[in-house]
PDB file of N, CA and C in Angstrom:
ATOM      1  N   MET P1468      25.993   9.175   4.905  1.00 40.00           N
ATOM      2  CA  MET P1468      24.957   8.091   4.798  1.00 40.00           C
ATOM      3  C   MET P1468      24.053   8.521   3.699  1.00 40.00           C
ATOM      4  N   GLU P1469      23.689   7.513   2.877  1.00 45.00           N
ATOM      5  CA  GLU P1469      22.785   7.705   1.750  1.00 45.00           C
ATOM      6  C   GLU P1469      21.381   7.898   2.199  1.00 45.00           C
ATOM      7  N   GLU P1470      20.655   8.847   1.619  1.00 48.00           N
ATOM      8  CA  GLU P1470      19.307   9.121   1.993  1.00 48.00           C
ATOM      9  C   GLU P1470      18.334   7.934   1.532  1.00 48.00           C
ATOM     10  N   GLU P1471      17.472   7.494   2.469  1.00 66.00           N
ATOM     11  CA  GLU P1471      16.512   6.392   2.115  1.00 66.00           C
ATOM     12  C   GLU P1471      15.514   6.854   1.070  1.00 66.00           C
ATOM     13  N   LYS P1472      15.217   6.003   0.140  1.00 88.00           N
ATOM     14  CA  LYS P1472      14.174   6.292  -0.842  1.00 88.00           C
ATOM     15  C   LYS P1472      12.759   5.949  -0.338  1.00 88.00           C
ATOM     16  N   ASP P1473      11.777   6.615  -0.841  1.00 92.00           N
ATOM     17  CA  ASP P1473      10.412   6.366  -0.425  1.00 92.00           C
ATOM     18  C   ASP P1473       9.978   5.075  -1.124  1.00 92.00           C
ATOM     19  N   PRO P1474       9.685   4.008  -0.413  1.00 93.00           N
ATOM     20  CA  PRO P1474       9.240   2.775  -1.087  1.00 93.00           C
ATOM     21  C   PRO P1474       7.922   2.894  -1.830  1.00 93.00           C
ATOM     22  N   PHE P1475       7.191   3.932  -1.517  1.00 95.00           N
ATOM     23  CA  PHE P1475       5.884   4.167  -2.195  1.00 95.00           C
ATOM     24  C   PHE P1475       5.865   5.269  -3.204  1.00 95.00           C
ATOM     25  N   ALA P1476       7.049   5.707  -3.694  1.00 94.00           N
ATOM     26  CA  ALA P1476       7.171   6.722  -4.636  1.00 94.00           C
ATOM     27  C   ALA P1476       6.377   6.435  -5.956  1.00 94.00           C
ATOM     28  N   LEU P1477       6.251   5.152  -6.210  1.00 92.00           N
ATOM     29  CA  LEU P1477       5.558   4.764  -7.507  1.00 92.00           C
ATOM     30  C   LEU P1477       4.063   5.001  -7.472  1.00 92.00           C
ATOM     31  N   ILE P1478       3.547   5.352  -6.271  1.00 94.00           N
ATOM     32  CA  ILE P1478       2.124   5.562  -6.170  1.00 94.00           C
ATOM     33  C   ILE P1478       1.852   7.018  -6.540  1.00 94.00           C
ATOM     34  N   THR P1479       1.290   7.108  -7.760  1.00 93.00           N
ATOM     35  CA  THR P1479       0.968   8.425  -8.368  1.00 93.00           C
ATOM     36  C   THR P1479      -0.465   8.315  -8.937  1.00 93.00           C
ATOM     37  N   MET P1480      -0.905   9.377  -9.570  1.00 93.00           N
ATOM     38  CA  MET P1480      -2.208   9.410 -10.160  1.00 93.00           C
ATOM     39  C   MET P1480      -2.429   8.289 -11.104  1.00 93.00           C
ATOM     40  N   THR P1481      -1.438   7.741 -11.812  1.00 90.00           N
ATOM     41  CA  THR P1481      -1.608   6.708 -12.813  1.00 90.00           C
ATOM     42  C   THR P1481      -1.840   5.371 -12.321  1.00 90.00           C
ATOM     43  N   ILE P1482      -1.348   5.116 -11.055  1.00 88.00           N
ATOM     44  CA  ILE P1482      -1.492   3.712 -10.489  1.00 88.00           C
ATOM     45  C   ILE P1482      -2.925   3.228 -10.451  1.00 88.00           C
ATOM     46  N   PRO P1483      -3.840   3.984 -10.006  1.00 84.00           N
ATOM     47  CA  PRO P1483      -5.299   3.489  -9.961  1.00 84.00           C
ATOM     48  C   PRO P1483      -5.866   3.342 -11.343  1.00 84.00           C
ATOM     49  N   LYS P1484      -5.344   4.012 -12.309  1.00 87.00           N
ATOM     50  CA  LYS P1484      -5.839   3.908 -13.708  1.00 87.00           C
ATOM     51  C   LYS P1484      -5.483   2.601 -14.330  1.00 87.00           C
ATOM     52  N   ARG P1485      -4.411   1.964 -13.910  1.00 86.00           N
ATOM     53  CA  ARG P1485      -3.882   0.686 -14.467  1.00 86.00           C
ATOM     54  C   ARG P1485      -4.833  -0.480 -14.171  1.00 86.00           C
ATOM     55  N   ALA P1486      -5.378  -0.491 -12.991  1.00 89.00           N
ATOM     56  CA  ALA P1486      -6.288  -1.580 -12.590  1.00 89.00           C
ATOM     57  C   ALA P1486      -7.121  -1.094 -11.452  1.00 89.00           C
ATOM     58  N   PRO P1487      -8.341  -1.667 -11.321  1.00 93.00           N
ATOM     59  CA  PRO P1487      -9.243  -1.271 -10.235  1.00 93.00           C
ATOM     60  C   PRO P1487      -8.667  -1.636  -8.908  1.00 93.00           C
ATOM     61  N   VAL P1488      -7.870  -2.678  -8.815  1.00 96.00           N
ATOM     62  CA  VAL P1488      -7.229  -3.089  -7.582  1.00 96.00           C
ATOM     63  C   VAL P1488      -5.725  -3.275  -7.863  1.00 96.00           C
ATOM     64  N   PHE P1489      -4.930  -2.586  -6.954  1.00 95.00           N
ATOM     65  CA  PHE P1489      -3.449  -2.586  -7.119  1.00 95.00           C
ATOM     66  C   PHE P1489      -2.876  -3.106  -5.872  1.00 95.00           C
ATOM     67  N   PRO P1490      -2.413  -4.390  -5.776  1.00 95.00           N
ATOM     68  CA  PRO P1490      -1.759  -4.852  -4.578  1.00 95.00           C
ATOM     69  C   PRO P1490      -0.236  -4.568  -4.649  1.00 95.00           C
ATOM     70  N   GLY P1491       0.402  -4.448  -3.534  1.00 94.00           N
ATOM     71  CA  GLY P1491       1.772  -4.228  -3.506  1.00 94.00           C
ATOM     72  C   GLY P1491       2.430  -4.714  -2.178  1.00 94.00           C
ATOM     73  N   SER P1492       3.730  -4.740  -2.158  1.00 93.00           N
ATOM     74  CA  SER P1492       4.403  -5.107  -0.907  1.00 93.00           C
ATOM     75  C   SER P1492       5.762  -4.517  -0.857  1.00 93.00           C
ATOM     76  N   VAL P1493       6.244  -4.342   0.368  1.00 92.00           N
ATOM     77  CA  VAL P1493       7.637  -3.974   0.717  1.00 92.00           C
ATOM     78  C   VAL P1493       8.056  -5.074   1.610  1.00 92.00           C
ATOM     79  N   GLY P1494       8.872  -6.021   1.140  1.00 88.00           N
ATOM     80  CA  GLY P1494       9.161  -7.180   1.981  1.00 88.00           C
ATOM     81  C   GLY P1494       7.846  -7.923   2.352  1.00 88.00           C
ATOM     82  N   THR P1495       7.645  -8.056   3.711  1.00 89.00           N
ATOM     83  CA  THR P1495       6.514  -8.751   4.119  1.00 89.00           C
ATOM     84  C   THR P1495       5.334  -7.745   4.432  1.00 89.00           C
ATOM     85  N   PHE P1496       5.530  -6.425   4.252  1.00 93.00           N
ATOM     86  CA  PHE P1496       4.537  -5.509   4.484  1.00 93.00           C
ATOM     87  C   PHE P1496       3.627  -5.387   3.269  1.00 93.00           C
ATOM     88  N   ARG P1497       2.313  -5.721   3.440  1.00 95.00           N
ATOM     89  CA  ARG P1497       1.432  -5.812   2.299  1.00 95.00           C
ATOM     90  C   ARG P1497       0.538  -4.569   2.277  1.00 95.00           C
ATOM     91  N   TYR P1498       0.174  -4.067   1.100  1.00 97.00           N
ATOM     92  CA  TYR P1498      -0.793  -2.997   0.905  1.00 97.00           C
ATOM     93  C   TYR P1498      -1.603  -3.301  -0.327  1.00 97.00           C
ATOM     94  N   ARG P1499      -2.741  -2.573  -0.394  1.00 97.00           N
ATOM     95  CA  ARG P1499      -3.691  -2.774  -1.553  1.00 97.00           C
ATOM     96  C   ARG P1499      -4.412  -1.451  -1.810  1.00 97.00           C
ATOM     97  N   LEU P1500      -4.511  -1.022  -3.025  1.00 97.00           N
ATOM     98  CA  LEU P1500      -5.254   0.149  -3.395  1.00 97.00           C
ATOM     99  C   LEU P1500      -6.392  -0.181  -4.264  1.00 97.00           C
ATOM    100  N   VAL P1501      -7.607   0.413  -3.988  1.00 97.00           N
ATOM    101  CA  VAL P1501      -8.859   0.095  -4.721  1.00 97.00           C
ATOM    102  C   VAL P1501      -9.411   1.423  -5.092  1.00 97.00           C
ATOM    103  N   ARG P1502      -9.678   1.623  -6.480  1.00 96.00           N
ATOM    104  CA  ARG P1502     -10.203   2.913  -6.956  1.00 96.00           C
ATOM    105  C   ARG P1502     -11.747   2.790  -7.003  1.00 96.00           C
ATOM    106  N   ASP P1503     -12.280   4.048  -6.848  1.00 95.00           N
ATOM    107  CA  ASP P1503     -13.723   4.126  -7.022  1.00 95.00           C
ATOM    108  C   ASP P1503     -13.944   5.453  -7.684  1.00 95.00           C
ATOM    109  N   GLY P1504     -14.549   5.483  -8.833  1.00 93.00           N
ATOM    110  CA  GLY P1504     -14.840   6.682  -9.562  1.00 93.00           C
ATOM    111  C   GLY P1504     -13.737   7.071 -10.538  1.00 93.00           C
ATOM    112  N   LYS P1505     -13.653   8.325 -10.858  1.00 93.00           N
ATOM    113  CA  LYS P1505     -12.717   8.810 -11.853  1.00 93.00           C
ATOM    114  C   LYS P1505     -11.666   9.621 -11.225  1.00 93.00           C
ATOM    115  N   ALA P1506     -10.445   9.792 -11.896  1.00 93.00           N
ATOM    116  CA  ALA P1506      -9.381  10.618 -11.436  1.00 93.00           C
ATOM    117  C   ALA P1506      -9.833  12.028 -11.260  1.00 93.00           C
ATOM    118  N   GLY P1507      -9.463  12.598 -10.140  1.00 92.00           N
ATOM    119  CA  GLY P1507      -9.910  13.994  -9.875  1.00 92.00           C
ATOM    120  C   GLY P1507     -11.301  14.129  -9.231  1.00 92.00           C
ATOM    121  N   GLU P1508     -12.072  13.043  -9.261  1.00 94.00           N
ATOM    122  CA  GLU P1508     -13.404  13.045  -8.683  1.00 94.00           C
ATOM    123  C   GLU P1508     -13.642  11.971  -7.712  1.00 94.00           C
ATOM    124  N   GLY P1509     -13.051  10.748  -7.921  1.00 95.00           N
ATOM    125  CA  GLY P1509     -13.293   9.612  -7.120  1.00 95.00           C
ATOM    126  C   GLY P1509     -12.349   9.481  -5.893  1.00 95.00           C
ATOM    127  N   THR P1510     -12.378   8.275  -5.352  1.00 96.00           N
ATOM    128  CA  THR P1510     -11.501   8.051  -4.122  1.00 96.00           C
ATOM    129  C   THR P1510     -10.624   6.805  -4.460  1.00 96.00           C
ATOM    130  N   VAL P1511      -9.643   6.646  -3.623  1.00 97.00           N
ATOM    131  CA  VAL P1511      -8.756   5.457  -3.577  1.00 97.00           C
ATOM    132  C   VAL P1511      -8.712   5.007  -2.186  1.00 97.00           C
ATOM    133  N   GLN P1512      -9.063   3.753  -1.998  1.00 98.00           N
ATOM    134  CA  GLN P1512      -9.064   3.174  -0.656  1.00 98.00           C
ATOM    135  C   GLN P1512      -7.808   2.351  -0.517  1.00 98.00           C
ATOM    136  N   ALA P1513      -6.999   2.705   0.481  1.00 98.00           N
ATOM    137  CA  ALA P1513      -5.735   2.088   0.796  1.00 98.00           C
ATOM    138  C   ALA P1513      -5.852   1.126   1.985  1.00 98.00           C
ATOM    139  N   SER P1514      -5.379  -0.065   1.952  1.00 98.00           N
ATOM    140  CA  SER P1514      -5.453  -0.985   3.010  1.00 98.00           C
ATOM    141  C   SER P1514      -4.076  -1.638   3.284  1.00 98.00           C
ATOM    142  N   VAL P1515      -3.749  -1.868   4.543  1.00 96.00           N
ATOM    143  CA  VAL P1515      -2.506  -2.600   4.861  1.00 96.00           C
ATOM    144  C   VAL P1515      -3.006  -3.817   5.667  1.00 96.00           C
ATOM    145  N   TYR P1516      -2.212  -4.886   5.543  1.00 94.00           N
ATOM    146  CA  TYR P1516      -2.581  -6.173   6.182  1.00 94.00           C
ATOM    147  C   TYR P1516      -1.416  -7.050   6.387  1.00 94.00           C
ATOM    148  N   GLU P1517      -1.558  -8.166   7.162  1.00 89.00           N
ATOM    149  CA  GLU P1517      -0.425  -9.024   7.481  1.00 89.00           C
ATOM    150  C   GLU P1517       0.022  -9.770   6.150  1.00 89.00           C
ATOM    151  N   ASN P1518       1.095 -10.454   6.289  1.00 87.00           N
ATOM    152  CA  ASN P1518       1.805 -11.141   5.173  1.00 87.00           C
ATOM    153  C   ASN P1518       1.055 -12.407   4.778  1.00 87.00           C
ATOM    154  N   ILE P1519      -0.149 -12.208   4.192  1.00 87.00           N
ATOM    155  CA  ILE P1519      -1.010 -13.306   3.668  1.00 87.00           C
ATOM    156  C   ILE P1519      -1.853 -12.699   2.628  1.00 87.00           C
ATOM    157  N   CYS P1520      -2.557 -13.465   1.828  1.00 89.00           N
ATOM    158  CA  CYS P1520      -3.467 -12.914   0.807  1.00 89.00           C
ATOM    159  C   CYS P1520      -4.471 -12.039   1.481  1.00 89.00           C
ATOM    160  N   PHE P1521      -4.924 -10.976   0.812  1.00 92.00           N
ATOM    161  CA  PHE P1521      -5.916 -10.076   1.317  1.00 92.00           C
ATOM    162  C   PHE P1521      -7.206 -10.805   1.733  1.00 92.00           C
ATOM    163  N   GLU P1522      -7.653 -11.734   0.941  1.00 93.00           N
ATOM    164  CA  GLU P1522      -8.907 -12.402   1.263  1.00 93.00           C
ATOM    165  C   GLU P1522      -8.899 -13.193   2.568  1.00 93.00           C
ATOM    166  N   LYS P1523      -7.677 -13.592   3.001  1.00 92.00           N
ATOM    167  CA  LYS P1523      -7.601 -14.364   4.314  1.00 92.00           C
ATOM    168  C   LYS P1523      -7.059 -13.511   5.447  1.00 92.00           C
ATOM    169  N   ALA P1524      -6.772 -12.237   5.144  1.00 91.00           N
ATOM    170  CA  ALA P1524      -6.236 -11.425   6.193  1.00 91.00           C
ATOM    171  C   ALA P1524      -7.216 -11.093   7.275  1.00 91.00           C
ATOM    172  N   LYS P1525      -6.778 -10.953   8.484  1.00 91.00           N
ATOM    173  CA  LYS P1525      -7.653 -10.645   9.606  1.00 91.00           C
ATOM    174  C   LYS P1525      -7.460  -9.306  10.230  1.00 91.00           C
ATOM    175  N   HIS P1526      -6.206  -8.800  10.034  1.00 91.00           N
ATOM    176  CA  HIS P1526      -5.830  -7.540  10.646  1.00 91.00           C
ATOM    177  C   HIS P1526      -5.592  -6.474   9.562  1.00 91.00           C
ATOM    178  N   ILE P1527      -6.685  -6.006   9.048  1.00 95.00           N
ATOM    179  CA  ILE P1527      -6.679  -5.042   7.893  1.00 95.00           C
ATOM    180  C   ILE P1527      -6.988  -3.618   8.457  1.00 95.00           C
ATOM    181  N   GLU P1528      -6.137  -2.633   8.023  1.00 96.00           N
ATOM    182  CA  GLU P1528      -6.471  -1.229   8.344  1.00 96.00           C
ATOM    183  C   GLU P1528      -6.685  -0.603   6.994  1.00 96.00           C
ATOM    184  N   THR P1529      -7.779   0.185   6.937  1.00 97.00           N
ATOM    185  CA  THR P1529      -8.199   0.777   5.673  1.00 97.00           C
ATOM    186  C   THR P1529      -8.512   2.259   5.873  1.00 97.00           C
ATOM    187  N   GLU P1530      -8.156   2.969   4.915  1.00 98.00           N
ATOM    188  CA  GLU P1530      -8.409   4.569   4.881  1.00 98.00           C
ATOM    189  C   GLU P1530      -8.750   4.895   3.522  1.00 98.00           C
ATOM    190  N   SER P1531      -9.626   5.884   3.277  1.00 98.00           N
ATOM    191  CA  SER P1531      -9.963   6.358   1.902  1.00 98.00           C
ATOM    192  C   SER P1531      -9.425   7.776   1.740  1.00 98.00           C
ATOM    193  N   PHE P1532      -8.922   8.003   0.527  1.00 98.00           N
ATOM    194  CA  PHE P1532      -8.315   9.266   0.128  1.00 98.00           C
ATOM    195  C   PHE P1532      -8.891   9.720  -1.173  1.00 98.00           C
ATOM    196  N   PRO P1533      -8.896  11.057  -1.470  1.00 97.00           N
ATOM    197  CA  PRO P1533      -9.380  11.523  -2.699  1.00 97.00           C
ATOM    198  C   PRO P1533      -8.379  11.140  -3.832  1.00 97.00           C
ATOM    199  N   TRP P1534      -8.938  10.848  -4.953  1.00 96.00           N
ATOM    200  CA  TRP P1534      -8.042  10.487  -6.149  1.00 96.00           C
ATOM    201  C   TRP P1534      -7.595  11.726  -6.839  1.00 96.00           C
ATOM    202  N   THR P1535      -6.679  12.470  -6.135  1.00 96.00           N
ATOM    203  CA  THR P1535      -6.112  13.719  -6.556  1.00 96.00           C
ATOM    204  C   THR P1535      -4.558  13.599  -6.346  1.00 96.00           C
ATOM    205  N   GLU P1536      -3.810  14.600  -6.775  1.00 96.00           N
ATOM    206  CA  GLU P1536      -2.382  14.652  -6.489  1.00 96.00           C
ATOM    207  C   GLU P1536      -2.160  14.655  -4.991  1.00 96.00           C
ATOM    208  N   GLU P1537      -2.941  15.550  -4.354  1.00 97.00           N
ATOM    209  CA  GLU P1537      -2.807  15.611  -2.879  1.00 97.00           C
ATOM    210  C   GLU P1537      -3.216  14.286  -2.225  1.00 97.00           C
ATOM    211  N   GLY P1538      -4.248  13.705  -2.716  1.00 97.00           N
ATOM    212  CA  GLY P1538      -4.630  12.383  -2.061  1.00 97.00           C
ATOM    213  C   GLY P1538      -3.522  11.313  -2.245  1.00 97.00           C
ATOM    214  N   MET P1539      -2.872  11.275  -3.405  1.00 96.00           N
ATOM    215  CA  MET P1539      -1.806  10.309  -3.607  1.00 96.00           C
ATOM    216  C   MET P1539      -0.667  10.617  -2.631  1.00 96.00           C
ATOM    217  N   ALA P1540      -0.381  11.886  -2.349  1.00 97.00           N
ATOM    218  CA  ALA P1540       0.707  12.220  -1.442  1.00 97.00           C
ATOM    219  C   ALA P1540       0.244  11.765   0.029  1.00 97.00           C
ATOM    220  N   GLN P1541      -1.025  11.875   0.320  1.00 98.00           N
ATOM    221  CA  GLN P1541      -1.547  11.392   1.599  1.00 98.00           C
ATOM    222  C   GLN P1541      -1.431   9.930   1.696  1.00 98.00           C
ATOM    223  N   ILE P1542      -1.760   9.190   0.669  1.00 98.00           N
ATOM    224  CA  ILE P1542      -1.605   7.703   0.674  1.00 98.00           C
ATOM    225  C   ILE P1542      -0.161   7.328   0.929  1.00 98.00           C
ATOM    226  N   ARG P1543       0.705   7.968   0.209  1.00 97.00           N
ATOM    227  CA  ARG P1543       2.246   7.654   0.402  1.00 97.00           C
ATOM    228  C   ARG P1543       2.639   7.876   1.868  1.00 97.00           C
ATOM    229  N   ALA P1544       2.162   9.015   2.456  1.00 98.00           N
ATOM    230  CA  ALA P1544       2.482   9.298   3.885  1.00 98.00           C
ATOM    231  C   ALA P1544       1.842   8.327   4.835  1.00 98.00           C
ATOM    232  N   TRP P1545       0.577   7.933   4.503  1.00 98.00           N
ATOM    233  CA  TRP P1545      -0.107   6.958   5.414  1.00 98.00           C
ATOM    234  C   TRP P1545       0.602   5.586   5.319  1.00 98.00           C
ATOM    235  N   LEU P1546       0.956   5.157   4.133  1.00 97.00           N
ATOM    236  CA  LEU P1546       1.658   3.920   3.968  1.00 97.00           C
ATOM    237  C   LEU P1546       2.985   3.905   4.682  1.00 97.00           C
ATOM    238  N   ASN P1547       3.736   4.985   4.547  1.00 96.00           N
ATOM    239  CA  ASN P1547       5.033   5.116   5.247  1.00 96.00           C
ATOM    240  C   ASN P1547       4.851   5.054   6.747  1.00 96.00           C
ATOM    241  N   GLN P1548       3.718   5.696   7.245  1.00 96.00           N
ATOM    242  CA  GLN P1548       3.474   5.603   8.696  1.00 96.00           C
ATOM    243  C   GLN P1548       3.111   4.219   9.115  1.00 96.00           C
ATOM    244  N   LYS P1549       2.333   3.499   8.339  1.00 95.00           N
ATOM    245  CA  LYS P1549       1.997   2.049   8.656  1.00 95.00           C
ATOM    246  C   LYS P1549       3.156   1.182   8.548  1.00 95.00           C
ATOM    247  N   LEU P1550       4.081   1.466   7.578  1.00 95.00           N
ATOM    248  CA  LEU P1550       5.252   0.565   7.475  1.00 95.00           C
ATOM    249  C   LEU P1550       6.091   0.821   8.708  1.00 95.00           C
ATOM    250  N   GLN P1551       6.210   2.070   9.281  1.00 93.00           N
ATOM    251  CA  GLN P1551       7.047   2.250  10.465  1.00 93.00           C
ATOM    252  C   GLN P1551       6.335   1.497  11.668  1.00 93.00           C
ATOM    253  N   GLU P1552       5.043   1.554  11.748  1.00 91.00           N
ATOM    254  CA  GLU P1552       4.347   0.900  12.834  1.00 91.00           C
ATOM    255  C   GLU P1552       4.400  -0.606  12.732  1.00 91.00           C
ATOM    256  N   ARG P1553       4.099  -1.166  11.586  1.00 86.00           N
ATOM    257  CA  ARG P1553       4.065  -2.607  11.409  1.00 86.00           C
ATOM    258  C   ARG P1553       5.405  -3.272  11.155  1.00 86.00           C
ATOM    259  N   GLY P1554       6.382  -2.498  10.551  1.00 85.00           N
ATOM    260  CA  GLY P1554       7.628  -3.089  10.192  1.00 85.00           C
ATOM    261  C   GLY P1554       7.536  -4.102   8.971  1.00 85.00           C
ATOM    262  N   THR P1555       8.637  -4.554   8.631  1.00 80.00           N
ATOM    263  CA  THR P1555       8.695  -5.546   7.489  1.00 80.00           C
ATOM    264  C   THR P1555       9.945  -6.416   7.701  1.00 80.00           C
ATOM    265  N   GLN P1556       9.927  -7.554   7.106  1.00 75.00           N
ATOM    266  CA  GLN P1556      11.069  -8.457   7.031  1.00 75.00           C
ATOM    267  C   GLN P1556      11.349  -8.714   5.595  1.00 75.00           C
ATOM    268  N   PRO P1557      12.560  -9.021   5.239  1.00 67.00           N
ATOM    269  CA  PRO P1557      12.796  -9.299   3.804  1.00 67.00           C
ATOM    270  C   PRO P1557      11.938 -10.506   3.369  1.00 67.00           C
ATOM    271  N   PHE P1558      11.374 -10.403   2.153  1.00 60.00           N
ATOM    272  CA  PHE P1558      10.608 -11.590   1.689  1.00 60.00           C
ATOM    273  C   PHE P1558      11.312 -12.818   1.467  1.00 60.00           C
ATOM    274  N   SER P1559      10.746 -13.908   1.953  1.00 59.00           N
ATOM    275  CA  SER P1559      11.421 -15.232   1.778  1.00 59.00           C
ATOM    276  C   SER P1559      10.322 -16.279   1.655  1.00 59.00           C
ATOM    277  N   ILE P1560      10.529 -17.075   0.590  1.00 58.00           N
ATOM    278  CA  ILE P1560       9.631 -18.151   0.329  1.00 58.00           C
ATOM    279  C   ILE P1560       9.621 -19.224   1.419  1.00 58.00           C
ATOM    280  N   LEU P1561      10.811 -19.328   2.027  1.00 56.00           N
ATOM    281  CA  LEU P1561      10.965 -20.360   3.134  1.00 56.00           C
ATOM    282  C   LEU P1561      10.566 -19.812   4.485  1.00 56.00           C
ATOM    283  N   GLY P1562      10.082 -18.604   4.538  1.00 52.00           N
ATOM    284  CA  GLY P1562       9.693 -18.024   5.798  1.00 52.00           C
ATOM    285  C   GLY P1562      10.844 -17.704   6.738  1.00 52.00           C
ATOM    286  N   GLY P1563      12.020 -17.441   6.189  1.00 48.00           N
ATOM    287  CA  GLY P1563      13.177 -17.155   6.967  1.00 48.00           C
ATOM    288  C   GLY P1563      13.998 -18.302   7.428  1.00 48.00           C
ATOM    289  N   ARG P1564      13.634 -19.567   7.002  1.00 50.00           N
ATOM    290  CA  ARG P1564      14.387 -20.710   7.297  1.00 50.00           C
ATOM    291  C   ARG P1564      15.534 -20.865   6.317  1.00 50.00           C
ATOM    292  N   ASP P1565      16.642 -21.360   6.745  1.00 46.00           N
ATOM    293  CA  ASP P1565      17.746 -21.671   5.859  1.00 46.00           C
ATOM    294  C   ASP P1565      17.737 -22.966   5.204  1.00 46.00           C
TER     295      ASP P1565
END
């Protein structure tokens, strides 16, 4: 059996540098990263929410992590845990209808 890849492997120190807010998804699992401060000194707030835009989401879970290599590893682990808890469906514009 082929080993599963980490869907959050792209989350590294450089992601928060690209934009102050970085949204992402794995199928219908939505997440959002928001930086505060500078790399090595600041924090990155990670949020997960239902399959809707963040501004309209009602079930948001948020955690803050240091903006360090260790903090990025913690974010990846936290997102993987939340993905296991919340699950995902393949993304479909039609909402699963044929």
